[in-house]
């Protein structure tokens, strides 16, 4: 009948909504009149309010479907990056120095991995994380709390104290890291007669931005900080970027020289007129970074001020006064932080990058034997001509003319 056909047509138009809630049908009533009318039906059109409510519901459903599809397409590392961006926008910058011990909701965990910087005497029973590690993590518990993953350690036989091995550990790792550096006064710049009995200190950098070979170009964000550890006092001093401490709407600091990695082996060196230094730099300028790790890991430098970060000492008084802010690296470690999910995806990214590099090396080392054979056949290399082994005949000729030593093969 007409009512059923109309209801069916409306249902097909509105799809996933039950049209019976909107359309009402009335059954004919027998009122006892002499001539009963034929069966009738009435259809109630939706009111403007009901139609608008349905349209709004459909829009929300479509938006939810698009968001779900977008989230599914994003990789875990991209989701982590989006979460980091949101965290950075909402982050409340804490004090630049942690003076007293404070409890961390998400305590750091080295997972039993050895570290040259977070050790305790055998006769001391440590409950929880090392005090220095806890204080360091308290400066950003979201990123520095939880499990740490050791990426590089100079104390491991396979790594050793090597800038090349350090780069190999960082290259392609797509996640936040903490780099910890054990320092001793630089003998090459020492003003004192004897530096053998003078101890060093501990400094480092945390950065949410992955390391990459950038030449002499700085990059990164203000989601990073430099730090100095005092083992005797069990204190951690943090030096943050000036931009992170300013009101975003009233920011006056334009210097954003956060980090760079300029390896001489990468071929990314600047032009001949540039004075940019090789190695790893944090803050400062390409020619004079605030923190500079040289490729030899000797005669490195840590200055007390620059245009990007707060003022503050990174070295011990001995290194500042006797070595003119120069130091040699005594121990070096890099740890992946940010949580297990981020670490897993960052390792996968590093493996992909390492496989790409190894494939290029294998390709460069492979000799195209077919092409080499074709070259011989075409006459490019002819063994009995003067083009390939003529240097041997010339050598023999000189010896026959009076040379006293027989150097022929």
PDB file of N, CA, C and O in Angstrom, residues 40-83:
ATOM      1  N   UNK A  40      -7.204   4.023   5.635  1.00  0.00           N
ATOM      2  CA  UNK A  40      -6.446   5.237   5.377  1.00  0.00           C
ATOM      3  C   UNK A  40      -5.119   5.186   6.153  1.00  0.00           C
ATOM      4  O   UNK A  40      -4.991   4.485   7.164  1.00  0.00           O
ATOM      5  N   UNK A  41      -4.205   5.968   5.698  1.00  0.00           N
ATOM      6  CA  UNK A  41      -2.917   6.096   6.396  1.00  0.00           C
ATOM      7  C   UNK A  41      -2.461   7.530   6.291  1.00  0.00           C
ATOM      8  O   UNK A  41      -2.776   8.221   5.325  1.00  0.00           O
ATOM      9  N   UNK A  42      -1.789   7.957   7.288  1.00  0.00           N
ATOM     10  CA  UNK A  42      -1.246   9.321   7.290  1.00  0.00           C
ATOM     11  C   UNK A  42       0.234   9.268   7.624  1.00  0.00           C
ATOM     12  O   UNK A  42       0.652   8.494   8.464  1.00  0.00           O
ATOM     13  N   UNK A  43       1.014  10.082   6.946  1.00  0.00           N
ATOM     14  CA  UNK A  43       2.466  10.149   7.159  1.00  0.00           C
ATOM     15  C   UNK A  43       2.812  11.516   7.709  1.00  0.00           C
ATOM     16  O   UNK A  43       2.418  12.536   7.133  1.00  0.00           O
ATOM     17  N   UNK A  44       3.551  11.542   8.833  1.00  0.00           N
ATOM     18  CA  UNK A  44       3.938  12.799   9.470  1.00  0.00           C
ATOM     19  C   UNK A  44       5.347  13.151   9.028  1.00  0.00           C
ATOM     20  O   UNK A  44       6.293  12.395   9.244  1.00  0.00           O
ATOM     21  N   UNK A  45       5.517  14.278   8.377  1.00  0.00           N
ATOM     22  CA  UNK A  45       6.850  14.722   7.954  1.00  0.00           C
ATOM     23  C   UNK A  45       7.674  15.137   9.170  1.00  0.00           C
ATOM     24  O   UNK A  45       7.123  15.659  10.152  1.00  0.00           O
ATOM     25  N   UNK A  46       9.024  14.900   9.117  1.00  0.00           N
ATOM     26  CA  UNK A  46       9.876  15.321  10.247  1.00  0.00           C
ATOM     27  C   UNK A  46       9.888  16.838  10.373  1.00  0.00           C
ATOM     28  O   UNK A  46       9.868  17.572   9.379  1.00  0.00           O
ATOM     29  N   UNK A  47       9.891  17.279  11.598  1.00  0.00           N
ATOM     30  CA  UNK A  47       9.948  18.719  11.851  1.00  0.00           C
ATOM     31  C   UNK A  47      11.356  19.232  11.526  1.00  0.00           C
ATOM     32  O   UNK A  47      12.318  18.453  11.450  1.00  0.00           O
ATOM     33  N   UNK A  48      11.536  20.530  11.321  1.00  0.00           N
ATOM     34  CA  UNK A  48      12.876  21.087  11.063  1.00  0.00           C
ATOM     35  C   UNK A  48      13.878  20.751  12.170  1.00  0.00           C
ATOM     36  O   UNK A  48      15.049  20.501  11.910  1.00  0.00           O
ATOM     37  N   UNK A  49      13.413  20.737  13.433  1.00  0.00           N
ATOM     38  CA  UNK A  49      14.311  20.412  14.545  1.00  0.00           C
ATOM     39  C   UNK A  49      14.776  18.969  14.458  1.00  0.00           C
ATOM     40  O   UNK A  49      15.958  18.652  14.701  1.00  0.00           O
ATOM     41  N   UNK A  50      13.843  18.058  14.139  1.00  0.00           N
ATOM     42  CA  UNK A  50      14.206  16.654  14.031  1.00  0.00           C
ATOM     43  C   UNK A  50      15.155  16.421  12.859  1.00  0.00           C
ATOM     44  O   UNK A  50      16.105  15.627  12.954  1.00  0.00           O
ATOM     45  N   UNK A  51      14.908  17.099  11.752  1.00  0.00           N
ATOM     46  CA  UNK A  51      15.774  16.953  10.585  1.00  0.00           C
ATOM     47  C   UNK A  51      17.178  17.476  10.873  1.00  0.00           C
ATOM     48  O   UNK A  51      18.177  16.858  10.498  1.00  0.00           O
ATOM     49  N   UNK A  52      17.275  18.601  11.584  1.00  0.00           N
ATOM     50  CA  UNK A  52      18.588  19.151  11.939  1.00  0.00           C
ATOM     51  C   UNK A  52      19.327  18.221  12.897  1.00  0.00           C
ATOM     52  O   UNK A  52      20.542  18.019  12.794  1.00  0.00           O
ATOM     53  N   UNK A  53      18.594  17.641  13.844  1.00  0.00           N
ATOM     54  CA  UNK A  53      19.222  16.715  14.782  1.00  0.00           C
ATOM     55  C   UNK A  53      19.782  15.495  14.045  1.00  0.00           C
ATOM     56  O   UNK A  53      20.872  15.004  14.352  1.00  0.00           O
ATOM     57  N   UNK A  54      19.022  15.019  13.056  1.00  0.00           N
ATOM     58  CA  UNK A  54      19.507  13.880  12.273  1.00  0.00           C
ATOM     59  C   UNK A  54      20.751  14.258  11.468  1.00  0.00           C
ATOM     60  O   UNK A  54      21.715  13.504  11.392  1.00  0.00           O
ATOM     61  N   UNK A  55      20.767  15.451  10.868  1.00  0.00           N
ATOM     62  CA  UNK A  55      21.918  15.895  10.095  1.00  0.00           C
ATOM     63  C   UNK A  55      23.157  16.042  10.985  1.00  0.00           C
ATOM     64  O   UNK A  55      24.266  15.669  10.606  1.00  0.00           O
ATOM     65  N   UNK A  56      22.965  16.594  12.185  1.00  0.00           N
ATOM     66  CA  UNK A  56      24.092  16.721  13.122  1.00  0.00           C
ATOM     67  C   UNK A  56      24.638  15.353  13.512  1.00  0.00           C
ATOM     68  O   UNK A  56      25.854  15.157  13.618  1.00  0.00           O
ATOM     69  N   UNK A  57      23.747  14.402  13.727  1.00  0.00           N
ATOM     70  CA  UNK A  57      24.183  13.054  14.094  1.00  0.00           C
ATOM     71  C   UNK A  57      24.969  12.410  12.959  1.00  0.00           C
ATOM     72  O   UNK A  57      26.001  11.753  13.180  1.00  0.00           O
ATOM     73  N   UNK A  58      24.499  12.607  11.729  1.00  0.00           N
ATOM     74  CA  UNK A  58      25.199  12.065  10.582  1.00  0.00           C
ATOM     75  C   UNK A  58      26.589  12.694  10.421  1.00  0.00           C
ATOM     76  O   UNK A  58      27.575  12.022  10.084  1.00  0.00           O
ATOM     77  N   UNK A  59      26.701  13.986  10.682  1.00  0.00           N
ATOM     78  CA  UNK A  59      27.991  14.684  10.583  1.00  0.00           C
ATOM     79  C   UNK A  59      28.976  14.137  11.613  1.00  0.00           C
ATOM     80  O   UNK A  59      30.148  13.898  11.309  1.00  0.00           O
ATOM     81  N   UNK A  60      28.494  13.927  12.839  1.00  0.00           N
ATOM     82  CA  UNK A  60      29.368  13.391  13.881  1.00  0.00           C
ATOM     83  C   UNK A  60      29.834  11.980  13.541  1.00  0.00           C
ATOM     84  O   UNK A  60      30.997  11.631  13.735  1.00  0.00           O
ATOM     85  N   UNK A  61      28.914  11.173  13.033  1.00  0.00           N
ATOM     86  CA  UNK A  61      29.289   9.816  12.647  1.00  0.00           C
ATOM     87  C   UNK A  61      30.361   9.837  11.561  1.00  0.00           C
ATOM     88  O   UNK A  61      31.322   9.067  11.594  1.00  0.00           O
ATOM     89  N   UNK A  62      30.181  10.714  10.571  1.00  0.00           N
ATOM     90  CA  UNK A  62      31.179  10.820   9.506  1.00  0.00           C
ATOM     91  C   UNK A  62      32.526  11.289  10.018  1.00  0.00           C
ATOM     92  O   UNK A  62      33.573  10.786   9.604  1.00  0.00           O
ATOM     93  N   UNK A  63      32.525  12.261  10.942  1.00  0.00           N
ATOM     94  CA  UNK A  63      33.777  12.760  11.512  1.00  0.00           C
ATOM     95  C   UNK A  63      34.478  11.674  12.310  1.00  0.00           C
ATOM     96  O   UNK A  63      35.706  11.509  12.233  1.00  0.00           O
ATOM     97  N   UNK A  64      33.726  10.936  13.108  1.00  0.00           N
ATOM     98  CA  UNK A  64      34.328   9.844  13.883  1.00  0.00           C
ATOM     99  C   UNK A  64      34.952   8.805  12.956  1.00  0.00           C
ATOM    100  O   UNK A  64      36.029   8.283  13.234  1.00  0.00           O
ATOM    101  N   UNK A  65      34.279   8.515  11.866  1.00  0.00           N
ATOM    102  CA  UNK A  65      34.808   7.525  10.920  1.00  0.00           C
ATOM    103  C   UNK A  65      36.101   8.016  10.274  1.00  0.00           C
ATOM    104  O   UNK A  65      37.072   7.264  10.132  1.00  0.00           O
ATOM    105  N   UNK A  66      36.147   9.307   9.912  1.00  0.00           N
ATOM    106  CA  UNK A  66      37.364   9.863   9.313  1.00  0.00           C
ATOM    107  C   UNK A  66      38.511   9.885  10.310  1.00  0.00           C
ATOM    108  O   UNK A  66      39.654   9.548   9.971  1.00  0.00           O
ATOM    109  N   UNK A  67      38.231  10.271  11.552  1.00  0.00           N
ATOM    110  CA  UNK A  67      39.280  10.303  12.575  1.00  0.00           C
ATOM    111  C   UNK A  67      39.816   8.906  12.862  1.00  0.00           C
ATOM    112  O   UNK A  67      41.026   8.714  13.042  1.00  0.00           O
ATOM    113  N   UNK A  68      38.903   7.924  12.901  1.00  0.00           N
ATOM    114  CA  UNK A  68      39.338   6.550  13.160  1.00  0.00           C
ATOM    115  C   UNK A  68      40.216   6.034  12.022  1.00  0.00           C
ATOM    116  O   UNK A  68      41.217   5.357  12.249  1.00  0.00           O
ATOM    117  N   UNK A  69      39.843   6.385  10.797  1.00  0.00           N
ATOM    118  CA  UNK A  69      40.640   5.961   9.650  1.00  0.00           C
ATOM    119  C   UNK A  69      42.015   6.621   9.666  1.00  0.00           C
ATOM    120  O   UNK A  69      43.043   5.983   9.404  1.00  0.00           O
ATOM    121  N   UNK A  70      42.056   7.908  10.001  1.00  0.00           N
ATOM    122  CA  UNK A  70      43.327   8.629  10.052  1.00  0.00           C
ATOM    123  C   UNK A  70      44.216   8.056  11.142  1.00  0.00           C
ATOM    124  O   UNK A  70      45.425   7.863  10.940  1.00  0.00           O
ATOM    125  N   UNK A  71      43.646   7.761  12.308  1.00  0.00           N
ATOM    126  CA  UNK A  71      44.434   7.214  13.414  1.00  0.00           C
ATOM    127  C   UNK A  71      44.987   5.842  13.061  1.00  0.00           C
ATOM    128  O   UNK A  71      46.111   5.499  13.425  1.00  0.00           O
ATOM    129  N   UNK A  72      44.215   5.063  12.329  1.00  0.00           N
ATOM    130  CA  UNK A  72      44.659   3.733  11.928  1.00  0.00           C
ATOM    131  C   UNK A  72      45.821   3.820  10.953  1.00  0.00           C
ATOM    132  O   UNK A  72      46.727   2.986  10.959  1.00  0.00           O
ATOM    133  N   UNK A  73      45.779   4.836  10.081  1.00  0.00           N
ATOM    134  CA  UNK A  73      46.828   4.983   9.076  1.00  0.00           C
ATOM    135  C   UNK A  73      48.123   5.504   9.672  1.00  0.00           C
ATOM    136  O   UNK A  73      49.207   5.261   9.146  1.00  0.00           O
ATOM    137  N   UNK A  74      48.050   6.240  10.778  1.00  0.00           N
ATOM    138  CA  UNK A  74      49.260   6.770  11.399  1.00  0.00           C
ATOM    139  C   UNK A  74      50.048   5.656  12.060  1.00  0.00           C
ATOM    140  O   UNK A  74      49.485   4.747  12.672  1.00  0.00           O
ATOM    141  N   UNK A  75      51.369   5.703  11.936  1.00  0.00           N
ATOM    142  CA  UNK A  75      52.211   4.737  12.623  1.00  0.00           C
ATOM    143  C   UNK A  75      52.297   5.098  14.099  1.00  0.00           C
ATOM    144  O   UNK A  75      51.939   6.201  14.511  1.00  0.00           O
ATOM    145  N   UNK A  76      52.785   4.171  14.900  1.00  0.00           N
ATOM    146  CA  UNK A  76      52.902   4.422  16.326  1.00  0.00           C
ATOM    147  C   UNK A  76      53.868   5.558  16.612  1.00  0.00           C
ATOM    148  O   UNK A  76      53.665   6.351  17.525  1.00  0.00           O
ATOM    149  N   UNK A  77      54.934   5.647  15.837  1.00  0.00           N
ATOM    150  CA  UNK A  77      55.895   6.722  16.055  1.00  0.00           C
ATOM    151  C   UNK A  77      55.281   8.077  15.742  1.00  0.00           C
ATOM    152  O   UNK A  77      55.549   9.071  16.416  1.00  0.00           O
ATOM    153  N   UNK A  78      54.408   8.149  14.697  1.00  0.00           N
ATOM    154  CA  UNK A  78      53.739   9.401  14.364  1.00  0.00           C
ATOM    155  C   UNK A  78      52.742   9.785  15.448  1.00  0.00           C
ATOM    156  O   UNK A  78      52.594  10.963  15.794  1.00  0.00           O
ATOM    157  N   UNK A  79      52.052   8.782  16.000  1.00  0.00           N
ATOM    158  CA  UNK A  79      51.141   9.059  17.101  1.00  0.00           C
ATOM    159  C   UNK A  79      51.903   9.588  18.307  1.00  0.00           C
ATOM    160  O   UNK A  79      51.451  10.499  19.001  1.00  0.00           O
ATOM    161  N   UNK A  80      53.087   9.007  18.561  1.00  0.00           N
ATOM    162  CA  UNK A  80      53.904   9.478  19.672  1.00  0.00           C
ATOM    163  C   UNK A  80      54.358  10.905  19.431  1.00  0.00           C
ATOM    164  O   UNK A  80      54.411  11.721  20.351  1.00  0.00           O
ATOM    165  N   UNK A  81      54.687  11.205  18.179  1.00  0.00           N
ATOM    166  CA  UNK A  81      55.108  12.566  17.856  1.00  0.00           C
ATOM    167  C   UNK A  81      53.962  13.552  18.053  1.00  0.00           C
ATOM    168  O   UNK A  81      54.163  14.663  18.545  1.00  0.00           O
ATOM    169  N   UNK A  82      52.738  13.138  17.673  1.00  0.00           N
ATOM    170  CA  UNK A  82      51.587  14.001  17.880  1.00  0.00           C
ATOM    171  C   UNK A  82      51.330  14.211  19.366  1.00  0.00           C
ATOM    172  O   UNK A  82      51.007  15.313  19.814  1.00  0.00           O
ATOM    173  N   UNK A  83      51.486  13.133  20.140  1.00  0.00           N
ATOM    174  CA  UNK A  83      51.315  13.244  21.584  1.00  0.00           C
ATOM    175  C   UNK A  83      52.370  14.163  22.188  1.00  0.00           C
ATOM    176  O   UNK A  83      52.091  14.935  23.101  1.00  0.00           O
TER     177      UNK A  83
END
